[in-house]
Amino acid sequence: MRAGNFELEPELEGFQARVREAVAELVAPQAREADEAGGFQRDVVEALAATGLPAWALDRGPLALSVFYEELGRADSSVRGFFTVQLGLVLTCLRKAGSPEAEDVAQVRKIGCYALTEPEAGSDVRSMKTRAEPANGGWVLNGEKHWITNGGVADLALVFAAADAGITCFLVSTDTPGLERTPMPGRELGHRASDHVHMKFRDVAAEPVGEVGGGYRMAMEALSHGRLGVASGAVGIHQACLDACVDFARTRRQFGQRIGDFGMIQGALADMKAELDASRLLARRAACSMDAQDLAVAKLYCCDAAVRAADQAILLHGARGYSSEYPVERYWRDAKGMQIYEGTAHIQRLIVARTLLGKPDA
């Protein structure tokens, strides 16, 4: 970003324009149908990968990825969620460990998933019950994971398990005997075109990724990238809400005039714009620093602001906003989920507060 005016450098501005064009052609047209059908669109992510744009963002670093995620979030949060897991979580771990699988994941020749969360271990990662034991010169896993994004369509899984030396990351091919994958019960509130599964491991052969006992640090470093993806995607939802509201306020007429001419509507639009600018700057600051507190602040504020924007967008659209005829109800459903995953809003507040307070006096 250019100092003083907070604008993107020309190279990144050009990249943003290319992503926006590709998203308009490949992603946006199928977003509503995919949401209503509730199915993962593998052809869409493969087509987007074939443009070379995800790889370009990877090579340029977190700020380019933030721009990429924002543009995806503006059109389809399920596709954005796929790439945040694929690039932000899975690829981060594989590259750090020097895994030969990294290039296939980067090019989306193989799909990966990040199996950390368990039924009794969400925010409290250290309480995970999935175990890794040495066996026959290798390792086997026993346990379960749930709400694993990309889990049902993945070719490989990064599985975090407790070993005697500490939490360790393992690589598992998803066709390995003993691995069972089933869709999560019920229907998701949002991100309905994402793939979420429950995974069970029964003596599943696995190989360590990185240092045995070093999985906790690896998981947290990957989550930093995941939080950037969520915060940036929330900015995209927020922008989409504002776009929809401005368009509606210009065209919808009541009492003989545009609803945009009413003071209360103007106030709502102004507040939405002010919060959007704050969110975008927080997300880009976090991308530039990759500091834990900056990421927590961005994840917290951007997601909460996106929910507020989507809530106001539904209200502004009136009865039309309450049905899938207009996209704002989908924006609300998708934004709500972003307050939960990659560390809930409560967890982000704890991270920020503990950073501010420091350790208690002895």
mmCIF file of C-alpha atoms in Angstrom:
data_model
loop_
_atom_site.group_PDB
_atom_site.id
_atom_site.type_symbol
_atom_site.label_atom_id
_atom_site.label_comp_id
_atom_site.label_asym_id
_atom_site.label_seq_id
_atom_site.Cartn_x
_atom_site.Cartn_y
_atom_site.Cartn_z
ATOM 1 C CA MET A 1 0.000 0.000 0.000
ATOM 2 C CA ARG A 2 1.197 3.499 -0.781
ATOM 3 C CA ALA A 3 1.987 5.504 2.329
ATOM 4 C CA GLY A 4 -0.239 8.452 3.124
ATOM 5 C CA ASN A 5 -3.233 7.642 0.915
ATOM 6 C CA PHE A 6 -3.768 3.925 1.710
ATOM 7 C CA GLU A 7 -4.209 3.017 -1.944
ATOM 8 C CA LEU A 8 -2.960 -0.203 -3.459
ATOM 9 C CA GLU A 9 0.166 -0.105 -5.572
ATOM 10 C CA PRO A 10 -0.607 -0.054 -9.321
ATOM 11 C CA GLU A 11 0.392 -3.710 -9.705
ATOM 12 C CA LEU A 12 -2.093 -4.767 -7.032
ATOM 13 C CA GLU A 13 -4.778 -2.468 -8.466
ATOM 14 C CA GLY A 14 -4.381 -4.250 -11.776
ATOM 15 C CA PHE A 15 -4.522 -7.617 -10.049
ATOM 16 C CA GLN A 16 -7.716 -6.614 -8.234
ATOM 17 C CA ALA A 17 -9.317 -5.640 -11.552
ATOM 18 C CA ARG A 18 -8.376 -9.008 -13.087
ATOM 19 C CA VAL A 19 -9.769 -10.902 -10.107
ATOM 20 C CA ARG A 20 -12.995 -8.888 -10.195
ATOM 21 C CA GLU A 21 -13.411 -9.685 -13.886
ATOM 22 C CA ALA A 22 -12.742 -13.409 -13.361
ATOM 23 C CA VAL A 23 -15.104 -13.555 -10.394
ATOM 24 C CA ALA A 24 -17.846 -11.837 -12.402
ATOM 25 C CA GLU A 25 -17.441 -14.397 -15.180
ATOM 26 C CA LEU A 26 -16.770 -17.621 -13.262
ATOM 27 C CA VAL A 27 -18.055 -17.268 -9.705
ATOM 28 C CA ALA A 28 -20.915 -14.786 -9.392
ATOM 29 C CA PRO A 29 -23.273 -16.353 -11.979
ATOM 30 C CA GLN A 30 -23.496 -19.623 -10.061
ATOM 31 C CA ALA A 31 -23.515 -18.286 -6.487
ATOM 32 C CA ARG A 32 -27.270 -18.242 -5.864
ATOM 33 C CA GLU A 33 -27.902 -21.608 -7.522
ATOM 34 C CA ALA A 34 -25.015 -23.246 -5.631
ATOM 35 C CA ASP A 35 -26.279 -21.827 -2.346
ATOM 36 C CA GLU A 36 -29.793 -23.122 -2.936
ATOM 37 C CA ALA A 37 -28.627 -26.531 -4.191
ATOM 38 C CA GLY A 38 -26.092 -26.840 -1.397
ATOM 39 C CA GLY A 39 -23.383 -28.474 -3.491
ATOM 40 C CA PHE A 40 -19.642 -27.882 -3.784
ATOM 41 C CA GLN A 41 -18.728 -26.537 -7.223
ATOM 42 C CA ARG A 42 -15.385 -28.167 -8.037
ATOM 43 C CA ASP A 43 -15.485 -26.950 -11.628
ATOM 44 C CA VAL A 44 -15.696 -23.343 -10.411
ATOM 45 C CA VAL A 45 -12.614 -23.502 -8.194
ATOM 46 C CA GLU A 46 -10.670 -25.361 -10.868
ATOM 47 C CA ALA A 47 -11.634 -22.762 -13.479
ATOM 48 C CA LEU A 48 -10.550 -19.942 -11.176
ATOM 49 C CA ALA A 49 -7.269 -21.722 -10.420
ATOM 50 C CA ALA A 50 -6.674 -22.116 -14.163
ATOM 51 C CA THR A 51 -6.611 -18.317 -14.549
ATOM 52 C CA GLY A 52 -3.389 -18.262 -12.520
ATOM 53 C CA LEU A 53 -4.764 -15.574 -10.202
ATOM 54 C CA PRO A 54 -4.567 -17.593 -6.947
ATOM 55 C CA ALA A 55 -0.959 -18.553 -7.730
ATOM 56 C CA TRP A 56 -0.092 -14.931 -8.535
ATOM 57 C CA ALA A 57 -1.495 -13.828 -5.162
ATOM 58 C CA LEU A 58 0.460 -16.553 -3.379
ATOM 59 C CA ASP A 59 3.707 -15.398 -4.934
ATOM 60 C CA ARG A 60 3.061 -11.751 -3.951
ATOM 61 C CA GLY A 61 2.165 -12.463 -0.326
ATOM 62 C CA PRO A 62 -0.574 -11.704 2.229
ATOM 63 C CA LEU A 63 -1.722 -8.330 0.882
ATOM 64 C CA ALA A 64 -2.381 -9.782 -2.571
ATOM 65 C CA LEU A 65 -4.196 -12.714 -0.949
ATOM 66 C CA SER A 66 -6.299 -10.275 1.074
ATOM 67 C CA VAL A 67 -7.362 -8.543 -2.145
ATOM 68 C CA PHE A 68 -8.120 -11.937 -3.722
ATOM 69 C CA TYR A 69 -10.234 -13.084 -0.763
ATOM 70 C CA GLU A 70 -12.132 -9.787 -0.637
ATOM 71 C CA GLU A 71 -13.181 -10.011 -4.264
ATOM 72 C CA LEU A 72 -14.275 -13.627 -3.810
ATOM 73 C CA GLY A 73 -16.214 -12.773 -0.652
ATOM 74 C CA ARG A 74 -18.053 -10.066 -2.531
ATOM 75 C CA ALA A 75 -19.564 -12.716 -4.827
ATOM 76 C CA ASP A 76 -19.571 -16.105 -3.089
ATOM 77 C CA SER A 77 -18.373 -16.827 0.441
ATOM 78 C CA SER A 78 -18.339 -20.577 -0.178
ATOM 79 C CA VAL A 79 -15.740 -20.221 -2.930
ATOM 80 C CA ARG A 80 -13.791 -17.768 -0.762
ATOM 81 C CA GLY A 81 -13.922 -20.282 2.088
ATOM 82 C CA PHE A 82 -12.543 -23.001 -0.155
ATOM 83 C CA PHE A 83 -9.520 -20.932 -1.120
ATOM 84 C CA THR A 84 -8.884 -19.741 2.437
ATOM 85 C CA VAL A 85 -8.615 -23.364 3.554
ATOM 86 C CA GLN A 86 -6.687 -24.485 0.485
ATOM 87 C CA LEU A 87 -4.160 -21.641 0.434
ATOM 88 C CA GLY A 88 -4.274 -20.096 3.899
ATOM 89 C CA LEU A 89 -4.431 -23.214 6.065
ATOM 90 C CA VAL A 90 -3.319 -26.302 4.156
ATOM 91 C CA LEU A 91 -0.663 -24.780 1.919
ATOM 92 C CA THR A 92 0.845 -22.751 4.771
ATOM 93 C CA CYS A 93 1.576 -25.946 6.684
ATOM 94 C CA LEU A 94 2.829 -27.904 3.684
ATOM 95 C CA ARG A 95 5.206 -25.170 2.574
ATOM 96 C CA LYS A 96 6.566 -24.649 6.055
ATOM 97 C CA ALA A 97 7.334 -28.380 6.277
ATOM 98 C CA GLY A 98 8.790 -28.515 2.753
ATOM 99 C CA SER A 99 6.234 -31.111 1.677
ATOM 100 C CA PRO A 100 6.340 -32.283 -1.962
ATOM 101 C CA GLU A 101 2.528 -32.063 -1.979
ATOM 102 C CA ALA A 102 2.658 -28.263 -1.684
ATOM 103 C CA GLU A 103 2.853 -27.491 -5.399
ATOM 104 C CA ASP A 104 -0.151 -29.662 -6.279
ATOM 105 C CA VAL A 105 -2.171 -27.888 -3.569
ATOM 106 C CA ALA A 106 -0.995 -24.458 -4.739
ATOM 107 C CA GLN A 107 -2.172 -25.203 -8.285
ATOM 108 C CA VAL A 108 -5.390 -26.890 -7.025
ATOM 109 C CA ARG A 109 -4.385 -30.099 -8.730
ATOM 110 C CA LYS A 110 -5.128 -31.638 -5.347
ATOM 111 C CA ILE A 111 -7.651 -30.401 -2.791
ATOM 112 C CA GLY A 112 -6.670 -30.327 0.855
ATOM 113 C CA CYS A 113 -8.502 -29.993 4.147
ATOM 114 C CA TYR A 114 -7.366 -28.879 7.592
ATOM 115 C CA ALA A 115 -8.635 -31.265 10.267
ATOM 116 C CA LEU A 116 -8.193 -29.525 13.615
ATOM 117 C CA THR A 117 -11.637 -29.071 15.197
ATOM 118 C CA GLU A 118 -13.232 -31.864 17.220
ATOM 119 C CA PRO A 119 -16.654 -32.255 18.859
ATOM 120 C CA GLU A 120 -15.098 -31.471 22.266
ATOM 121 C CA ALA A 121 -12.132 -29.378 21.113
ATOM 122 C CA GLY A 122 -12.979 -26.249 19.173
ATOM 123 C CA SER A 123 -11.392 -23.128 20.601
ATOM 124 C CA ASP A 124 -9.585 -25.268 23.214
ATOM 125 C CA VAL A 125 -7.226 -26.978 20.766
ATOM 126 C CA ARG A 126 -5.019 -28.486 23.473
ATOM 127 C CA SER A 127 -7.903 -30.645 24.700
ATOM 128 C CA MET A 128 -8.108 -32.642 21.449
ATOM 129 C CA LYS A 129 -8.654 -36.366 21.872
ATOM 130 C CA THR A 130 -7.518 -37.664 18.478
ATOM 131 C CA ARG A 131 -4.398 -39.715 19.199
ATOM 132 C CA ALA A 132 -1.330 -40.593 17.163
ATOM 133 C CA GLU A 133 0.662 -43.699 18.079
ATOM 134 C CA PRO A 134 3.818 -45.192 16.558
ATOM 135 C CA ALA A 135 3.110 -48.437 14.685
ATOM 136 C CA ASN A 136 5.188 -50.592 12.356
ATOM 137 C CA GLY A 137 7.764 -47.905 11.747
ATOM 138 C CA GLY A 138 5.113 -45.284 11.055
ATOM 139 C CA TRP A 139 2.102 -43.714 12.745
ATOM 140 C CA VAL A 140 -1.602 -44.482 13.083
ATOM 141 C CA LEU A 141 -4.430 -42.122 14.030
ATOM 142 C CA ASN A 142 -7.555 -42.798 16.067
ATOM 143 C CA GLY A 143 -10.245 -40.230 16.826
ATOM 144 C CA GLU A 144 -12.641 -37.869 15.106
ATOM 145 C CA LYS A 145 -12.891 -34.360 13.682
ATOM 146 C CA HIS A 146 -15.920 -32.317 12.671
ATOM 147 C CA TRP A 147 -16.914 -29.260 10.657
ATOM 148 C CA ILE A 148 -13.956 -29.888 8.370
ATOM 149 C CA THR A 149 -14.271 -27.618 5.326
ATOM 150 C CA ASN A 150 -13.331 -29.315 2.020
ATOM 151 C CA GLY A 151 -13.204 -32.609 3.950
ATOM 152 C CA GLY A 152 -15.541 -34.572 1.713
ATOM 153 C CA VAL A 153 -13.899 -33.513 -1.564
ATOM 154 C CA ALA A 154 -10.289 -33.434 -0.360
ATOM 155 C CA ASP A 155 -7.557 -35.602 -1.841
ATOM 156 C CA LEU A 156 -5.405 -35.145 1.236
ATOM 157 C CA ALA A 157 -5.995 -34.116 4.835
ATOM 158 C CA LEU A 158 -3.800 -32.372 7.367
ATOM 159 C CA VAL A 159 -4.815 -33.970 10.657
ATOM 160 C CA PHE A 160 -3.730 -32.613 14.029
ATOM 161 C CA ALA A 161 -3.434 -35.259 16.733
ATOM 162 C CA ALA A 162 -2.046 -35.600 20.228
ATOM 163 C CA ALA A 163 1.130 -37.683 20.502
ATOM 164 C CA ASP A 164 3.370 -38.364 23.505
ATOM 165 C CA ALA A 165 5.683 -35.581 22.295
ATOM 166 C CA GLY A 166 2.784 -33.130 21.906
ATOM 167 C CA ILE A 167 0.298 -32.119 19.216
ATOM 168 C CA THR A 168 1.592 -33.094 15.779
ATOM 169 C CA CYS A 169 0.426 -32.452 12.229
ATOM 170 C CA PHE A 170 -0.013 -35.515 10.011
ATOM 171 C CA LEU A 171 -0.630 -35.951 6.299
ATOM 172 C CA VAL A 172 -3.300 -38.485 5.328
ATOM 173 C CA SER A 173 -4.422 -39.470 1.850
ATOM 174 C CA THR A 174 -8.209 -39.504 1.975
ATOM 175 C CA ASP A 175 -8.399 -42.938 0.344
ATOM 176 C CA THR A 176 -6.485 -44.470 3.272
ATOM 177 C CA PRO A 177 -8.292 -47.454 4.869
ATOM 178 C CA GLY A 178 -9.917 -46.627 8.206
ATOM 179 C CA LEU A 179 -10.854 -43.046 7.295
ATOM 180 C CA GLU A 180 -14.605 -42.390 7.236
ATOM 181 C CA ARG A 181 -16.138 -39.124 6.010
ATOM 182 C CA THR A 182 -19.795 -38.195 6.408
ATOM 183 C CA PRO A 183 -21.619 -34.895 5.785
ATOM 184 C CA MET A 184 -22.425 -32.825 8.848
ATOM 185 C CA PRO A 185 -26.031 -33.386 9.985
ATOM 186 C CA GLY A 186 -28.671 -30.770 9.290
ATOM 187 C CA ARG A 187 -28.339 -27.875 6.868
ATOM 188 C CA GLU A 188 -25.898 -25.035 7.356
ATOM 189 C CA LEU A 189 -27.241 -21.525 7.943
ATOM 190 C CA GLY A 190 -24.739 -20.135 5.440
ATOM 191 C CA HIS A 191 -21.812 -21.207 3.257
ATOM 192 C CA ARG A 192 -24.153 -23.817 1.855
ATOM 193 C CA ALA A 193 -22.040 -24.478 -1.224
ATOM 194 C CA SER A 194 -19.086 -25.396 0.975
ATOM 195 C CA ASP A 195 -18.258 -28.999 1.819
ATOM 196 C CA HIS A 196 -18.329 -29.741 5.582
ATOM 197 C CA VAL A 197 -17.825 -33.223 7.011
ATOM 198 C CA HIS A 198 -17.364 -35.324 10.110
ATOM 199 C CA MET A 199 -14.214 -37.456 9.897
ATOM 200 C CA LYS A 200 -13.484 -40.632 11.883
ATOM 201 C CA PHE A 201 -10.063 -42.277 12.076
ATOM 202 C CA ARG A 202 -9.641 -45.925 12.978
ATOM 203 C CA ASP A 203 -5.986 -47.006 12.844
ATOM 204 C CA VAL A 204 -5.406 -44.726 9.869
ATOM 205 C CA ALA A 205 -1.836 -44.719 8.573
ATOM 206 C CA ALA A 206 -0.305 -41.228 8.515
ATOM 207 C CA GLU A 207 3.019 -39.461 8.147
ATOM 208 C CA PRO A 208 4.153 -36.453 10.195
ATOM 209 C CA VAL A 209 4.276 -33.020 8.576
ATOM 210 C CA GLY A 210 7.063 -31.053 10.178
ATOM 211 C CA GLU A 211 8.448 -31.791 13.611
ATOM 212 C CA VAL A 212 6.783 -34.355 15.862
ATOM 213 C CA GLY A 213 5.377 -32.343 18.766
ATOM 214 C CA GLY A 214 5.454 -29.117 16.745
ATOM 215 C CA GLY A 215 1.860 -29.236 15.569
ATOM 216 C CA TYR A 216 0.398 -26.670 17.919
ATOM 217 C CA ARG A 217 2.662 -23.886 16.678
ATOM 218 C CA MET A 218 2.082 -24.972 13.072
ATOM 219 C CA ALA A 219 -1.687 -24.908 13.601
ATOM 220 C CA MET A 220 -1.623 -21.420 15.099
ATOM 221 C CA GLU A 221 0.571 -20.027 12.312
ATOM 222 C CA ALA A 222 -1.809 -21.444 9.719
ATOM 223 C CA LEU A 223 -4.800 -19.991 11.567
ATOM 224 C CA SER A 224 -3.202 -16.555 11.234
ATOM 225 C CA HIS A 225 -3.492 -16.913 7.476
ATOM 226 C CA GLY A 226 -6.988 -18.314 7.861
ATOM 227 C CA ARG A 227 -8.063 -15.298 9.913
ATOM 228 C CA LEU A 228 -6.778 -12.975 7.231
ATOM 229 C CA GLY A 229 -8.911 -14.844 4.706
ATOM 230 C CA VAL A 230 -12.007 -14.571 6.887
ATOM 231 C CA ALA A 231 -11.511 -10.871 7.667
ATOM 232 C CA SER A 232 -10.900 -10.043 4.008
ATOM 233 C CA GLY A 233 -13.873 -12.124 2.896
ATOM 234 C CA ALA A 234 -16.044 -10.266 5.415
ATOM 235 C CA VAL A 235 -14.955 -6.990 3.808
ATOM 236 C CA GLY A 236 -16.148 -8.421 0.501
ATOM 237 C CA ILE A 237 -19.573 -9.264 1.956
ATOM 238 C CA HIS A 238 -19.768 -5.775 3.445
ATOM 239 C CA GLN A 239 -18.979 -4.212 0.064
ATOM 240 C CA ALA A 240 -21.625 -6.369 -1.606
ATOM 241 C CA CYS A 241 -24.201 -5.247 0.966
ATOM 242 C CA LEU A 242 -23.410 -1.582 0.332
ATOM 243 C CA ASP A 243 -23.538 -2.064 -3.445
ATOM 244 C CA ALA A 244 -26.925 -3.767 -3.192
ATOM 245 C CA CYS A 245 -28.313 -1.104 -0.870
ATOM 246 C CA VAL A 246 -27.163 1.843 -2.981
ATOM 247 C CA ASP A 247 -28.666 0.285 -6.085
ATOM 248 C CA PHE A 248 -31.954 -0.466 -4.300
ATOM 249 C CA ALA A 249 -32.132 2.984 -2.694
ATOM 250 C CA ARG A 250 -31.759 4.595 -6.139
ATOM 251 C CA THR A 251 -34.489 2.540 -7.804
ATOM 252 C CA ARG A 252 -37.075 1.732 -5.131
ATOM 253 C CA ARG A 253 -39.717 4.456 -4.804
ATOM 254 C CA GLN A 254 -42.109 5.155 -1.944
ATOM 255 C CA PHE A 255 -44.286 8.223 -1.238
ATOM 256 C CA GLY A 256 -43.425 9.602 -4.657
ATOM 257 C CA GLN A 257 -39.625 9.592 -4.290
ATOM 258 C CA ARG A 258 -36.572 7.353 -4.135
ATOM 259 C CA ILE A 259 -36.164 5.744 -0.722
ATOM 260 C CA GLY A 260 -32.571 6.962 -0.908
ATOM 261 C CA ASP A 261 -33.896 10.494 -0.495
ATOM 262 C CA PHE A 262 -35.126 9.722 3.033
ATOM 263 C CA GLY A 263 -32.815 10.770 5.838
ATOM 264 C CA MET A 264 -32.952 7.466 7.727
ATOM 265 C CA ILE A 265 -31.911 5.541 4.617
ATOM 266 C CA GLN A 266 -29.096 7.994 3.946
ATOM 267 C CA GLY A 267 -27.899 7.599 7.534
ATOM 268 C CA ALA A 268 -27.839 3.807 7.203
ATOM 269 C CA LEU A 269 -25.841 4.027 3.970
ATOM 270 C CA ALA A 270 -23.370 6.486 5.484
ATOM 271 C CA ASP A 271 -22.785 4.268 8.526
ATOM 272 C CA MET A 272 -22.327 1.229 6.288
ATOM 273 C CA LYS A 273 -19.755 3.086 4.183
ATOM 274 C CA ALA A 274 -17.825 4.364 7.215
ATOM 275 C CA GLU A 275 -17.613 0.893 8.746
ATOM 276 C CA LEU A 276 -16.616 -0.593 5.390
ATOM 277 C CA ASP A 277 -13.673 1.791 5.059
ATOM 278 C CA ALA A 278 -12.561 0.965 8.613
ATOM 279 C CA SER A 279 -12.855 -2.772 7.951
ATOM 280 C CA ARG A 280 -10.881 -2.640 4.728
ATOM 281 C CA LEU A 281 -8.059 -0.691 6.349
ATOM 282 C CA LEU A 282 -7.917 -3.092 9.301
ATOM 283 C CA ALA A 283 -7.787 -6.109 6.989
ATOM 284 C CA ARG A 284 -5.018 -4.591 4.894
ATOM 285 C CA ARG A 285 -3.046 -3.517 7.961
ATOM 286 C CA ALA A 286 -3.243 -7.099 9.194
ATOM 287 C CA ALA A 287 -2.083 -8.369 5.793
ATOM 288 C CA CYS A 288 0.910 -6.027 5.855
ATOM 289 C CA SER A 289 1.982 -6.905 9.405
ATOM 290 C CA MET A 290 0.652 -10.483 9.907
ATOM 291 C CA ASP A 291 0.809 -9.582 13.602
ATOM 292 C CA ALA A 292 -1.388 -11.739 15.866
ATOM 293 C CA GLN A 293 -3.145 -8.786 17.477
ATOM 294 C CA ASP A 294 -3.705 -6.996 14.164
ATOM 295 C CA LEU A 295 -5.203 -10.188 12.745
ATOM 296 C CA ALA A 296 -7.440 -10.670 15.776
ATOM 297 C CA VAL A 297 -8.662 -7.065 15.609
ATOM 298 C CA ALA A 298 -9.334 -7.380 11.883
ATOM 299 C CA LYS A 299 -11.107 -10.719 12.203
ATOM 300 C CA LEU A 300 -13.230 -9.416 15.072
ATOM 301 C CA TYR A 301 -14.178 -6.037 13.609
ATOM 302 C CA CYS A 302 -14.583 -7.001 9.951
ATOM 303 C CA CYS A 303 -16.866 -9.944 10.704
ATOM 304 C CA ASP A 304 -19.013 -8.047 13.206
ATOM 305 C CA ALA A 305 -19.282 -5.102 10.801
ATOM 306 C CA ALA A 306 -20.281 -7.405 7.936
ATOM 307 C CA VAL A 307 -23.094 -8.849 10.048
ATOM 308 C CA ARG A 308 -24.295 -5.327 10.887
ATOM 309 C CA ALA A 309 -24.157 -4.337 7.221
ATOM 310 C CA ALA A 310 -26.077 -7.427 6.107
ATOM 311 C CA ASP A 311 -28.671 -6.912 8.826
ATOM 312 C CA GLN A 312 -29.222 -3.327 7.701
ATOM 313 C CA ALA A 313 -29.293 -4.430 4.057
ATOM 314 C CA ILE A 314 -32.176 -6.820 4.728
ATOM 315 C CA LEU A 315 -34.044 -4.131 6.629
ATOM 316 C CA LEU A 316 -33.473 -1.568 3.881
ATOM 317 C CA HIS A 317 -34.766 -4.008 1.235
ATOM 318 C CA GLY A 318 -37.876 -4.667 3.328
ATOM 319 C CA ALA A 319 -39.858 -7.789 2.414
ATOM 320 C CA ARG A 320 -37.710 -8.248 -0.690
ATOM 321 C CA GLY A 321 -34.655 -8.679 1.507
ATOM 322 C CA TYR A 322 -36.341 -11.522 3.344
ATOM 323 C CA SER A 323 -36.314 -13.870 0.349
ATOM 324 C CA SER A 324 -33.651 -15.254 -1.943
ATOM 325 C CA GLU A 325 -34.925 -13.078 -4.802
ATOM 326 C CA TYR A 326 -32.287 -10.608 -3.607
ATOM 327 C CA PRO A 327 -28.838 -11.707 -2.378
ATOM 328 C CA VAL A 328 -28.782 -9.787 0.901
ATOM 329 C CA GLU A 329 -30.303 -12.629 2.931
ATOM 330 C CA ARG A 330 -27.457 -14.879 1.742
ATOM 331 C CA TYR A 331 -24.934 -12.226 2.730
ATOM 332 C CA TRP A 332 -26.362 -12.218 6.261
ATOM 333 C CA ARG A 333 -26.267 -16.007 6.532
ATOM 334 C CA ASP A 334 -22.697 -16.169 5.272
ATOM 335 C CA ALA A 335 -21.482 -13.267 7.433
ATOM 336 C CA LYS A 336 -22.898 -14.851 10.571
ATOM 337 C CA GLY A 337 -20.730 -17.929 10.127
ATOM 338 C CA MET A 338 -17.617 -15.791 9.857
ATOM 339 C CA GLN A 339 -18.047 -14.685 13.470
ATOM 340 C CA ILE A 340 -17.606 -18.340 14.449
ATOM 341 C CA TYR A 341 -14.925 -20.140 12.492
ATOM 342 C CA GLU A 342 -11.151 -19.587 12.533
ATOM 343 C CA GLY A 343 -11.624 -18.534 16.159
ATOM 344 C CA THR A 344 -14.930 -17.102 17.382
ATOM 345 C CA ALA A 345 -15.506 -13.423 18.071
ATOM 346 C CA HIS A 346 -15.142 -14.273 21.770
ATOM 347 C CA ILE A 347 -11.696 -15.785 21.179
ATOM 348 C CA GLN A 348 -10.555 -12.765 19.164
ATOM 349 C CA ARG A 349 -11.569 -10.500 22.044
ATOM 350 C CA LEU A 350 -9.538 -12.640 24.446
ATOM 351 C CA ILE A 351 -6.480 -12.462 22.174
ATOM 352 C CA VAL A 352 -6.700 -8.679 21.948
ATOM 353 C CA ALA A 353 -7.351 -8.164 25.660
ATOM 354 C CA ARG A 354 -4.554 -10.481 26.790
ATOM 355 C CA THR A 355 -2.128 -8.758 24.445
ATOM 356 C CA LEU A 356 -3.100 -5.417 25.945
ATOM 357 C CA LEU A 357 -2.884 -6.589 29.560
ATOM 358 C CA GLY A 358 0.187 -8.795 29.362
ATOM 359 C CA LYS A 359 0.886 -11.548 31.858
ATOM 360 C CA PRO A 360 -0.323 -11.057 35.439
ATOM 361 C CA ASP A 361 2.213 -9.974 38.032
ATOM 362 C CA ALA A 362 3.785 -12.820 39.978
#
